[in-house]
PDB file of C-alpha atoms and ligand atoms in Angstrom:
ATOM      1  CA  UNK A   1      64.132  73.688  85.026  1.00 76.00           C
ATOM      2  CA  UNK A   2      63.898  76.058  87.965  1.00 93.00           C
ATOM      3  CA  UNK A   3      66.521  74.455  90.188  1.00 98.00           C
ATOM      4  CA  UNK A   4      68.759  76.606  92.388  1.00 98.00           C
ATOM      5  CA  UNK A   5      71.632  74.091  92.410  1.00 98.00           C
ATOM      6  CA  UNK A   6      71.524  73.698  88.615  1.00 98.00           C
ATOM      7  CA  UNK A   7      71.919  77.482  88.463  1.00 98.00           C
ATOM      8  CA  UNK A   8      74.835  77.286  90.907  1.00 98.00           C
ATOM      9  CA  UNK A   9      76.582  74.630  88.785  1.00 98.00           C
ATOM     10  CA  UNK A  10      76.198  76.793  85.675  1.00 97.00           C
ATOM     11  CA  UNK A  11      77.231  79.887  87.700  1.00 97.00           C
ATOM     12  CA  UNK A  12      74.003  81.710  86.881  1.00 97.00           C
ATOM     13  CA  UNK A  13      73.768  82.101  90.664  1.00 97.00           C
ATOM     14  CA  UNK A  14      77.026  83.068  92.403  1.00 98.00           C
ATOM     15  CA  UNK A  15      78.487  80.856  95.134  1.00 98.00           C
ATOM     16  CA  UNK A  16      81.693  80.487  97.127  1.00 98.00           C
ATOM     17  CA  UNK A  17      83.420  77.694  95.209  1.00 98.00           C
ATOM     18  CA  UNK A  18      86.067  75.679  97.076  1.00 98.00           C
ATOM     19  CA  UNK A  19      86.731  72.996  94.461  1.00 98.00           C
ATOM     20  CA  UNK A  20      85.406  72.074  91.045  1.00 98.00           C
ATOM     21  CA  UNK A  21      85.958  69.376  88.440  1.00 98.00           C
ATOM     22  CA  UNK A  22      84.095  68.202  85.354  1.00 98.00           C
ATOM     23  CA  UNK A  23      81.386  66.417  87.365  1.00 98.00           C
ATOM     24  CA  UNK A  24      81.003  68.394  90.614  1.00 98.00           C
ATOM     25  CA  UNK A  25      81.113  71.787  92.209  1.00 98.00           C
ATOM     26  CA  UNK A  26      81.911  72.105  95.933  1.00 98.00           C
ATOM     27  CA  UNK A  27      80.648  75.321  97.540  1.00 98.00           C
ATOM     28  CA  UNK A  28      80.306  76.861 100.992  1.00 98.00           C
ATOM     29  CA  UNK A  29      76.832  76.400 102.471  1.00 98.00           C
ATOM     30  CA  UNK A  30      75.038  79.738 102.791  1.00 98.00           C
ATOM     31  CA  UNK A  31      73.750  78.788 106.272  1.00 98.00           C
ATOM     32  CA  UNK A  32      76.665  76.891 107.839  1.00 97.00           C
ATOM     33  CA  UNK A  33      75.954  74.401 110.634  1.00 95.00           C
ATOM     34  CA  UNK A  34      79.655  74.036 111.501  1.00 96.00           C
ATOM     35  CA  UNK A  35      82.824  76.131 110.962  1.00 97.00           C
ATOM     36  CA  UNK A  36      83.367  74.130 107.766  1.00 98.00           C
ATOM     37  CA  UNK A  37      80.147  73.333 105.881  1.00 98.00           C
ATOM     38  CA  UNK A  38      80.580  72.461 102.228  1.00 98.00           C
ATOM     39  CA  UNK A  39      78.050  71.204  99.701  1.00 98.00           C
ATOM     40  CA  UNK A  40      79.267  68.828  96.994  1.00 98.00           C
ATOM     41  CA  UNK A  41      76.860  69.157  94.089  1.00 98.00           C
ATOM     42  CA  UNK A  42      76.848  67.020  90.918  1.00 98.00           C
ATOM     43  CA  UNK A  43      76.629  69.107  87.743  1.00 98.00           C
ATOM     44  CA  UNK A  44      74.021  66.651  86.447  1.00 98.00           C
ATOM     45  CA  UNK A  45      70.560  67.034  87.997  1.00 98.00           C
ATOM     46  CA  UNK A  46      69.158  64.199  90.128  1.00 98.00           C
ATOM     47  CA  UNK A  47      66.313  65.250  92.426  1.00 98.00           C
ATOM     48  CA  UNK A  48      67.358  62.885  95.236  1.00 98.00           C
ATOM     49  CA  UNK A  49      69.900  60.159  95.999  1.00 98.00           C
ATOM     50  CA  UNK A  50      67.226  57.605  95.078  1.00 98.00           C
ATOM     51  CA  UNK A  51      67.041  58.938  91.539  1.00 98.00           C
ATOM     52  CA  UNK A  52      70.767  58.492  90.893  1.00 98.00           C
ATOM     53  CA  UNK A  53      71.570  55.024  89.553  1.00 98.00           C
ATOM     54  CA  UNK A  54      75.077  56.027  88.443  1.00 98.00           C
ATOM     55  CA  UNK A  55      77.341  54.102  90.865  1.00 98.00           C
ATOM     56  CA  UNK A  56      80.422  55.639  89.328  1.00 98.00           C
ATOM     57  CA  UNK A  57      79.157  59.153  89.973  1.00 98.00           C
ATOM     58  CA  UNK A  58      78.220  58.273  93.563  1.00 98.00           C
ATOM     59  CA  UNK A  59      81.729  56.932  94.131  1.00 98.00           C
ATOM     60  CA  UNK A  60      83.252  60.008  92.520  1.00 98.00           C
ATOM     61  CA  UNK A  61      81.171  62.209  94.853  1.00 98.00           C
ATOM     62  CA  UNK A  62      82.789  60.513  97.875  1.00 98.00           C
ATOM     63  CA  UNK A  63      86.170  60.939  96.247  1.00 98.00           C
ATOM     64  CA  UNK A  64      85.445  64.637  95.807  1.00 98.00           C
ATOM     65  CA  UNK A  65      84.597  64.832  99.543  1.00 98.00           C
ATOM     66  CA  UNK A  66      88.034  63.411 100.351  1.00 98.00           C
ATOM     67  CA  UNK A  67      89.663  66.017  98.131  1.00 98.00           C
ATOM     68  CA  UNK A  68      87.671  68.839  99.744  1.00 98.00           C
ATOM     69  CA  UNK A  69      88.584  67.585 103.252  1.00 98.00           C
ATOM     70  CA  UNK A  70      92.263  67.512 102.304  1.00 98.00           C
ATOM     71  CA  UNK A  71      92.150  70.921 100.629  1.00 98.00           C
ATOM     72  CA  UNK A  72      90.476  72.515 103.672  1.00 98.00           C
ATOM     73  CA  UNK A  73      92.809  70.626 106.025  1.00 98.00           C
ATOM     74  CA  UNK A  74      90.058  68.936 108.033  1.00 98.00           C
ATOM     75  CA  UNK A  75      91.033  65.419 106.955  1.00 97.00           C
ATOM     76  CA  UNK A  76      93.160  64.592 109.993  1.00 97.00           C
ATOM     77  CA  UNK A  77      90.851  65.996 112.675  1.00 96.00           C
ATOM     78  CA  UNK A  78      87.840  64.545 110.891  1.00 97.00           C
ATOM     79  CA  UNK A  79      84.615  65.394 109.185  1.00 97.00           C
ATOM     80  CA  UNK A  80      81.128  64.104 108.511  1.00 96.00           C
ATOM     81  CA  UNK A  81      79.316  63.624 105.236  1.00 97.00           C
ATOM     82  CA  UNK A  82      75.543  63.496 104.942  1.00 97.00           C
ATOM     83  CA  UNK A  83      73.032  63.106 102.139  1.00 98.00           C
ATOM     84  CA  UNK A  84      69.600  64.228 103.316  1.00 97.00           C
ATOM     85  CA  UNK A  85      66.987  62.344 101.318  1.00 98.00           C
ATOM     86  CA  UNK A  86      63.325  63.319 100.949  1.00 98.00           C
ATOM     87  CA  UNK A  87      61.280  65.236 103.507  1.00 96.00           C
ATOM     88  CA  UNK A  88      61.873  63.282 106.689  1.00 96.00           C
ATOM     89  CA  UNK A  89      65.538  63.009 105.772  1.00 96.00           C
ATOM     90  CA  UNK A  90      65.666  66.782 105.994  1.00 96.00           C
ATOM     91  CA  UNK A  91      66.103  67.455 102.274  1.00 98.00           C
ATOM     92  CA  UNK A  92      65.063  70.980 101.315  1.00 98.00           C
ATOM     93  CA  UNK A  93      66.790  71.407  97.939  1.00 98.00           C
ATOM     94  CA  UNK A  94      65.749  68.710  95.480  1.00 98.00           C
ATOM     95  CA  UNK A  95      69.001  68.440  93.543  1.00 98.00           C
ATOM     96  CA  UNK A  96      71.292  65.686  94.886  1.00 98.00           C
ATOM     97  CA  UNK A  97      74.067  67.033  97.104  1.00 98.00           C
ATOM     98  CA  UNK A  98      76.341  65.906  99.888  1.00 98.00           C
ATOM     99  CA  UNK A  99      77.109  67.934 103.019  1.00 98.00           C
ATOM    100  CA  UNK A 100      80.651  67.938 104.437  1.00 98.00           C
ATOM    101  CA  UNK A 101      80.734  69.222 108.016  1.00 97.00           C
ATOM    102  CA  UNK A 102      83.859  69.801 110.082  1.00 97.00           C
ATOM    103  CA  UNK A 103      85.665  72.199 112.366  1.00 97.00           C
ATOM    104  CA  UNK A 104      83.971  71.269 115.633  1.00 95.00           C
ATOM    105  CA  UNK A 105      83.110  68.045 117.442  1.00 93.00           C
ATOM    106  CA  UNK A 106      79.995  66.619 115.794  1.00 92.00           C
ATOM    107  CA  UNK A 107      77.446  64.590 117.690  1.00 81.00           C
ATOM    108  CA  UNK A 108      73.751  63.856 117.515  1.00 71.00           C
ATOM    109  CA  UNK A 109      71.668  63.494 114.360  1.00 61.00           C
ATOM    110  CA  UNK A 110      73.360  66.322 112.439  1.00 60.00           C
ATOM    111  CA  UNK A 111      75.723  67.525 115.149  1.00 54.00           C
TER     112      UNK A 111
HETATM  113  P1  LIG B   6      69.315  70.005 102.314  1.00 74.48           P
HETATM  114  O1  LIG B   6      68.483  70.465 103.480  1.00 74.48           O
HETATM  115  O2  LIG B   6      70.092  68.749 102.583  1.00 74.48           O
HETATM  116  O3  LIG B   6      68.498  69.930 101.057  1.00 74.48           O
HETATM  117  O4  LIG B   6      70.431  71.106 102.142  1.00 74.48           O
HETATM  118  C1  LIG B   6      70.251  72.252 101.393  1.00 74.48           C
HETATM  119  C2  LIG B   6      71.367  73.179 101.824  1.00 74.48           C
HETATM  120  O5  LIG B   6      71.551  74.135 100.819  1.00 74.48           O
HETATM  121  C3  LIG B   6      71.083  73.933 103.131  1.00 74.48           C
HETATM  122  O6  LIG B   6      72.101  73.633 104.077  1.00 74.48           O
HETATM  123  C4  LIG B   6      71.117  75.398 102.689  1.00 74.48           C
HETATM  124  O7  LIG B   6      71.699  76.239 103.662  1.00 74.48           O
HETATM  125  C5  LIG B   6      71.940  75.335 101.427  1.00 74.48           C
HETATM  126  N1  LIG B   6      71.702  76.383 100.436  1.00 74.48           N
HETATM  127  C6  LIG B   6      70.519  76.778  99.937  1.00 74.48           C
HETATM  128  N2  LIG B   6      70.693  77.750  99.024  1.00 74.48           N
HETATM  129  C7  LIG B   6      72.031  77.950  98.928  1.00 74.48           C
HETATM  130  C8  LIG B   6      72.850  78.821  98.157  1.00 74.48           C
HETATM  131  N3  LIG B   6      72.332  79.688  97.260  1.00 74.48           N
HETATM  132  N4  LIG B   6      74.186  78.770  98.324  1.00 74.48           N
HETATM  133  C9  LIG B   6      74.727  77.907  99.217  1.00 74.48           C
HETATM  134  N5  LIG B   6      74.017  77.055  99.966  1.00 74.48           N
HETATM  135  C10 LIG B   6      72.680  77.077  99.837  1.00 74.48           C
HETATM  136 ZN1  LIG B   7      69.165  70.827  89.615  1.00 74.48          ZN
END
């Protein structure tokens, strides 16, 4: 399958990894919208949030966001997580991922 995030999880495409475990890879977004902009990407391919019926994995993805926030020391000041879903949700890469934004005050739809 020709999926850029699958290739990132297998490291066929290089990325700036901030944290990784058996289920997820957390990388720096190539086009950051805030001083801290991390993508948390499941290693298993789901095209959108709607396609993922694995409640455990969805919970683990939030847990991974907490770990990333703590590792990057944005947990106390605060951060935002977003899952853009389908076209009007702003999704451009059709492999499930969560954005973690931090490092500046966030307001508005995406800050
Ligand atoms: P979304 O619009 O929610 O689908 O988010 C896709 C995100 O992936 C965007 O914020 C892009 O900047 C980011 N992105 C696309 N290609 C790469 C890449 N090779 N490495 C890191 N981030 C990427
Ligand atoms: Zn994929």
